[in-house]
Coordinates of C-alpha atoms and ligand atoms in Angstrom, one line a residue:
M40 CA -9.3 -4.8 -48.0
V41 CA -7.2 -5.7 -45.0
T42 CA -6.1 -9.3 -44.5
T43 CA -4.0 -10.9 -41.7
T44 CA -1.4 -13.5 -41.7
V45 CA -2.6 -14.6 -38.2
D46 CA -5.4 -17.1 -37.5
L47 CA -7.1 -15.1 -34.8
D48 CA -9.1 -18.1 -33.5
A49 CA -6.2 -20.6 -33.4
E50 CA -4.9 -21.8 -30.0
G51 CA -1.4 -20.8 -28.9
V52 CA 0.9 -17.9 -29.7
H53 CA 0.7 -16.4 -33.1
K54 CA 2.5 -13.3 -34.4
G55 CA 2.2 -11.7 -37.8
Y56 CA 0.8 -8.7 -39.6
L57 CA -2.3 -7.0 -40.9
D58 CA -1.6 -6.4 -44.6
V59 CA -3.0 -3.1 -45.8
P60 CA -2.8 -2.4 -49.5
V61 CA -1.8 1.3 -50.1
S62 CA -1.2 3.0 -53.4
L63 CA 1.2 5.9 -53.0
N64 CA 3.0 8.5 -55.1
D65 CA 6.3 6.8 -54.6
S66 CA 5.1 3.2 -54.4
A67 CA 2.1 2.2 -56.6
W68 CA 1.4 -1.3 -55.2
S69 CA 2.7 -1.0 -51.6
N70 CA 1.7 -3.3 -48.7
L71 CA 1.6 -1.6 -45.3
R72 CA 2.2 -4.2 -42.5
V73 CA 0.8 -3.7 -39.0
P74 CA 2.2 -6.0 -36.3
I75 CA -0.3 -8.2 -34.5
F76 CA 0.1 -10.8 -31.7
S77 CA -2.6 -13.3 -30.7
F78 CA -2.4 -15.3 -27.5
K79 CA -5.2 -17.9 -27.0
N80 CA -5.6 -20.6 -24.4
G81 CA -9.1 -22.1 -24.4
D82 CA -12.4 -20.3 -23.9
G83 CA -12.4 -17.4 -21.6
P84 CA -12.4 -13.7 -21.3
G85 CA -10.9 -11.7 -24.2
L86 CA -8.8 -8.5 -24.1
L87 CA -7.7 -6.3 -27.0
L88 CA -4.6 -4.2 -26.2
L89 CA -3.9 -1.3 -28.5
G90 CA -0.8 1.1 -28.6
G91 CA 0.3 3.6 -31.2
S92 CA -3.1 4.8 -32.3
H93 CA -1.4 8.1 -32.3
G94 CA 2.2 7.9 -33.5
D95 CA 3.8 10.3 -31.1
E96 CA 2.7 8.4 -28.0
F97 CA 5.3 5.8 -27.2
E98 CA 4.3 4.6 -23.7
G99 CA 1.8 2.1 -25.2
P100 CA 4.0 0.6 -27.9
V101 CA 6.9 0.1 -25.4
A102 CA 4.7 -1.4 -22.7
L103 CA 3.1 -3.8 -25.2
S104 CA 6.5 -4.7 -26.6
K105 CA 7.7 -5.6 -23.1
L106 CA 4.5 -7.5 -22.5
V107 CA 4.7 -9.7 -25.6
H108 CA 8.5 -10.3 -25.5
D109 CA 9.2 -10.4 -21.7
H110 CA 6.0 -11.3 -19.9
L111 CA 3.5 -13.3 -21.8
E112 CA 3.2 -17.0 -22.6
T113 CA 0.0 -18.7 -23.5
A114 CA 0.6 -21.2 -20.7
D115 CA 0.1 -18.3 -18.3
I116 CA -3.2 -17.2 -19.6
A117 CA -6.8 -18.3 -19.7
G118 CA -8.8 -16.9 -22.7
R119 CA -7.3 -14.6 -25.2
V120 CA -5.3 -11.5 -25.6
I121 CA -4.9 -9.7 -29.0
I122 CA -2.2 -7.1 -29.1
L123 CA -1.4 -4.4 -31.7
P124 CA 1.5 -2.4 -30.2
A125 CA 1.7 0.1 -33.1
L126 CA -1.8 0.4 -34.5
N127 CA -1.1 3.3 -36.8
T128 CA 2.3 1.9 -37.8
P129 CA 3.3 4.6 -40.3
A130 CA 2.6 7.3 -37.8
V131 CA 4.6 5.5 -35.0
L132 CA 7.6 5.1 -37.4
K133 CA 7.4 8.8 -38.2
G134 CA 6.7 9.8 -34.6
T135 CA 3.7 11.9 -35.7
R136 CA 0.2 11.9 -34.3
L137 CA -1.4 11.5 -37.7
S138 CA -0.5 9.0 -40.5
P139 CA 2.1 10.4 -42.9
I140 CA 0.4 8.3 -45.6
D141 CA -3.1 9.8 -45.6
G142 CA -3.2 12.3 -42.7
G143 CA -5.5 10.0 -40.9
N144 CA -6.1 10.3 -37.1
M145 CA -6.7 6.7 -36.0
N146 CA -8.9 7.7 -33.1
R147 CA -11.1 9.9 -35.3
A148 CA -11.4 7.2 -38.0
F149 CA -13.9 4.8 -36.4
P150 CA -15.9 2.8 -37.3
G151 CA -13.7 2.9 -40.4
D152 CA -14.2 1.9 -44.0
P153 CA -12.8 -1.2 -45.7
R154 CA -12.6 0.8 -49.0
G155 CA -11.2 4.0 -47.3
T156 CA -7.7 5.3 -46.8
A157 CA -5.1 3.2 -45.0
T158 CA -6.0 4.6 -41.6
S159 CA -9.7 4.0 -42.2
R160 CA -9.1 0.5 -43.4
I161 CA -7.2 -0.4 -40.2
A162 CA -10.0 1.1 -38.1
A163 CA -12.5 -1.0 -40.0
F164 CA -10.5 -4.2 -39.4
V165 CA -10.5 -3.4 -35.7
T166 CA -14.2 -2.7 -35.8
R167 CA -15.2 -5.9 -37.7
E168 CA -12.6 -8.5 -36.7
L169 CA -11.1 -7.6 -33.4
I170 CA -13.6 -5.9 -31.1
P171 CA -16.2 -8.7 -31.7
R172 CA -13.7 -11.2 -30.4
V173 CA -13.0 -9.6 -27.0
D174 CA -14.9 -8.4 -23.9
V175 CA -12.6 -5.4 -23.1
V176 CA -10.6 -3.0 -25.2
L177 CA -7.7 -1.2 -23.5
D178 CA -6.4 1.6 -25.7
L179 CA -3.1 3.1 -24.4
H180 CA -2.7 6.8 -25.2
S181 CA -0.6 9.7 -23.8
G182 CA -0.3 13.4 -24.4
G183 CA 1.9 13.0 -27.5
R184 CA 4.4 15.7 -28.5
S185 CA 2.3 18.6 -27.5
L186 CA 0.7 17.6 -24.2
M187 CA 1.8 16.1 -20.8
F188 CA -0.7 14.3 -18.5
V189 CA -0.5 13.1 -15.0
P190 CA -0.3 9.3 -15.8
S191 CA -4.1 8.5 -15.9
T192 CA -6.7 6.1 -16.8
I193 CA -9.6 7.6 -18.9
V194 CA -13.1 6.4 -18.1
P195 CA -15.5 7.6 -20.8
V196 CA -18.9 8.3 -19.3
Q197 CA -21.3 5.6 -20.5
K198 CA -25.0 5.7 -21.2
T199 CA -25.8 3.9 -18.0
P200 CA -24.1 4.4 -14.6
E201 CA -23.7 0.6 -14.3
A202 CA -21.5 0.5 -17.4
T203 CA -19.5 3.4 -16.1
E204 CA -19.0 1.5 -12.8
R205 CA -17.7 -1.6 -14.6
I206 CA -15.1 0.6 -16.4
L207 CA -14.2 2.2 -13.1
A208 CA -13.4 -1.3 -11.8
L209 CA -11.1 -1.9 -14.7
A210 CA -9.4 1.5 -14.0
A211 CA -8.9 0.5 -10.4
A212 CA -7.2 -2.7 -11.6
F213 CA -4.9 -0.6 -13.9
D214 CA -4.0 1.4 -10.8
A215 CA -2.7 4.6 -12.5
P216 CA -2.0 7.5 -10.1
L217 CA -5.1 9.3 -11.4
T218 CA -8.5 8.3 -12.9
I219 CA -10.2 10.9 -15.2
V220 CA -13.9 10.4 -15.8
L221 CA -14.3 12.2 -19.1
R222 CA -17.1 13.1 -21.4
E223 CA -15.3 12.9 -24.7
P224 CA -16.1 15.8 -27.0
E225 CA -15.6 14.0 -30.3
V226 CA -16.8 10.5 -29.3
A227 CA -18.7 9.6 -32.5
A228 CA -15.6 9.0 -34.6
M229 CA -13.6 7.4 -31.7
I230 CA -13.1 3.8 -31.0
D231 CA -15.0 4.3 -27.7
A232 CA -18.3 4.7 -29.6
E233 CA -17.7 1.5 -31.5
V234 CA -16.8 -0.5 -28.5
E235 CA -19.8 0.7 -26.6
A236 CA -22.1 0.0 -29.6
Q237 CA -20.9 -3.6 -29.7
G238 CA -21.7 -3.9 -26.0
K239 CA -18.0 -4.2 -24.9
L240 CA -16.1 -2.3 -22.3
M241 CA -13.5 0.4 -23.1
L242 CA -10.7 1.7 -20.9
A243 CA -8.3 4.2 -22.2
T244 CA -5.2 5.9 -20.7
E245 CA -3.2 9.1 -20.9
L246 CA 0.1 8.0 -19.6
G247 CA 2.4 11.0 -19.8
G248 CA 3.5 12.5 -23.1
L249 CA 5.8 15.0 -24.8
G250 CA 6.8 12.3 -27.3
T251 CA 9.1 10.7 -24.8
L252 CA 9.2 7.9 -22.1
T253 CA 10.2 7.8 -18.5
P254 CA 10.9 4.6 -16.4
E255 CA 7.8 5.7 -14.3
T256 CA 5.4 5.9 -17.2
T257 CA 6.7 2.7 -18.8
A258 CA 6.2 0.8 -15.5
I259 CA 2.8 2.3 -14.9
A260 CA 1.7 1.2 -18.4
L261 CA 3.0 -2.4 -18.1
N262 CA 1.8 -2.9 -14.5
G263 CA -1.6 -1.5 -15.6
V264 CA -2.0 -3.9 -18.4
L265 CA -1.0 -6.9 -16.2
G266 CA -3.4 -5.6 -13.5
V267 CA -6.3 -5.5 -16.0
M268 CA -5.5 -9.0 -17.2
S269 CA -5.5 -10.3 -13.7
S270 CA -8.8 -8.6 -12.8
M271 CA -10.4 -10.1 -15.9
G272 CA -9.2 -13.6 -14.9
I273 CA -6.8 -13.8 -17.9
A274 CA -3.7 -13.4 -15.6
G275 CA -0.4 -14.0 -17.1
S276 CA 3.1 -12.9 -16.3
R277 CA 6.3 -15.0 -16.7
G278 CA 7.7 -16.0 -13.4
R279 CA 4.6 -15.0 -11.5
T280 CA 3.1 -17.4 -9.0
G281 CA -0.6 -17.3 -9.3
P282 CA -2.8 -14.5 -10.4
R283 CA -2.1 -11.0 -9.0
V284 CA -4.6 -9.9 -6.4
V285 CA -5.8 -6.4 -7.1
R286 CA -6.6 -4.7 -3.8
P287 CA -9.6 -2.5 -3.9
K288 CA -8.3 0.9 -2.6
P289 CA -9.3 4.5 -2.9
V290 CA -8.4 5.8 -6.3
R291 CA -7.7 9.5 -6.8
M292 CA -10.4 10.5 -9.3
V293 CA -11.4 13.7 -11.2
R294 CA -14.1 14.6 -13.6
V295 CA -13.6 16.5 -16.8
E296 CA -16.8 17.8 -18.4
G297 CA -17.3 20.4 -21.0
H298 CA -15.4 23.4 -22.2
S299 CA -14.9 25.2 -18.9
H300 CA -12.4 22.4 -17.9
Y301 CA -10.1 23.2 -20.8
V302 CA -7.8 26.3 -20.9
Y303 CA -7.1 27.5 -24.4
A304 CA -4.6 30.0 -25.7
D305 CA -6.4 33.1 -26.9
E306 CA -3.4 34.3 -28.9
N307 CA 0.0 33.2 -30.2
G308 CA 2.8 33.6 -27.8
V309 CA 5.2 32.0 -25.3
F310 CA 3.4 30.4 -22.3
E311 CA 4.8 30.9 -18.8
P312 CA 3.1 28.3 -16.5
F313 CA 2.4 29.2 -12.9
A314 CA 1.1 25.7 -12.0
D315 CA 2.5 22.2 -12.5
L316 CA 0.7 18.8 -13.1
G317 CA -1.2 17.8 -10.0
D318 CA -1.3 21.3 -8.6
R319 CA -4.6 22.7 -7.3
V320 CA -6.0 25.7 -9.3
A321 CA -8.9 28.1 -8.6
A322 CA -11.5 29.4 -11.0
G323 CA -10.6 32.9 -12.2
A324 CA -7.0 32.7 -10.9
A325 CA -4.2 32.8 -13.4
I326 CA -2.5 29.5 -14.2
G327 CA 0.1 31.3 -16.3
R328 CA 0.8 34.2 -18.7
L329 CA 1.1 34.5 -22.4
H330 CA 4.1 36.6 -23.6
R331 CA 4.1 38.3 -27.0
V332 CA 7.8 38.5 -27.2
D333 CA 7.8 39.9 -30.7
R334 CA 5.8 43.1 -29.8
V335 CA 6.8 46.0 -27.5
E336 CA 3.2 47.2 -27.3
Y337 CA 1.7 44.3 -25.3
P338 CA 2.4 43.3 -21.7
P339 CA 2.0 39.6 -20.8
S340 CA -1.7 38.5 -20.5
E341 CA -2.9 36.4 -17.7
V342 CA -4.6 33.0 -18.5
P343 CA -7.3 32.2 -15.9
A344 CA -8.6 28.8 -14.9
G345 CA -12.3 28.2 -15.8
V346 CA -13.1 25.9 -12.8
D347 CA -11.6 24.9 -9.5
G348 CA -9.7 21.7 -9.6
I349 CA -6.4 19.9 -10.3
L350 CA -4.2 20.4 -13.3
V351 CA -4.3 17.0 -15.0
C352 CA -2.7 18.0 -18.4
K353 CA -0.5 20.8 -19.5
N354 CA 0.9 22.0 -22.8
G355 CA 4.5 20.9 -23.1
Q356 CA 5.7 23.5 -25.6
G357 CA 6.8 27.0 -24.7
L358 CA 5.6 28.4 -28.0
V359 CA 1.8 28.1 -28.4
K360 CA -0.8 29.2 -31.0
R361 CA -4.2 30.6 -30.6
G362 CA -6.6 27.7 -29.9
D363 CA -4.0 25.4 -28.4
V364 CA -4.9 23.6 -25.2
L365 CA -2.7 25.1 -22.4
A366 CA -4.1 23.0 -19.6
V367 CA -7.0 20.6 -18.6
I368 CA -8.5 20.9 -15.1
G369 CA -10.2 18.0 -13.4
R370 CA -12.7 18.5 -10.6
E371 CA -11.7 16.2 -7.8
I372 CA -14.4 13.6 -6.9
A373 CA -12.4 11.3 -4.8
P374 CA -9.2 12.3 -2.9
A375 CA -6.0 10.3 -2.9
Ligands
ZN507 ZN1 -3.7 9.5 -28.3

């Protein structure tokens, strides 16, 4: 059973922890602490900001750390913002995608189980206590250690076109260089499904990756969060005069649907890319070659694209295994 030291319905700024009991080989009665910040100023729109769902994606945790420590005061906001910069805290501290405690993948653990493993218990708390208190969930992801994305917002395709349109408006407010409209392959266990089931809106991001940060990705993440807050009427940035006006403007947008948009490695080897992020690729044309450098018998094998489009994600490791994603191709639906 997860408890929290923060009164989530109290006015003002409150910071504390989720307390998650875990019983481990090296610590029988351990208490895992997950940081949480609550900013509340009257009734108004509610936003849940999540970072560190995967522990090797640092753009979200740093952007949210900057938000709470440099940019946010309750006097600035109307409504509420709940922030967990490092949702899977043990994974973030280890720099691993999955939890080192239970092997849990936070974004495959929803809706969670209050009597489950640590990861599942945290997911259950988000499902039962946090999502019901807000209107919008913004979940900040990136490619992690293995992948690199064009900094993008991810708009999950909804059951109705109207719901998808409302999330596209949030994506426009976030103002990342690219918006990817995506049909998630494993959506049933993801937070997306739970947010949708509760009638709330879900916006996600893929803001770079490779287990590192750049000034660009950090700035895109923070400005994006502030943009979404402004567009919801929550506003809020220290030193800012009045709410930021989000200009409607053409957003570069692509669609990723189904298997043909993903390029997988057919065998183990070293991947030589021919195309970089943002490059246009053509169906059937090679996006790179796989080299089996341990064998004299095999020449490099070409890796073809399945569809025409733009390279929105690439594998960031030279050495790849059979089954690894080498690239993701988005079909352009709105030009820059
Ligand atoms: Zn992620």
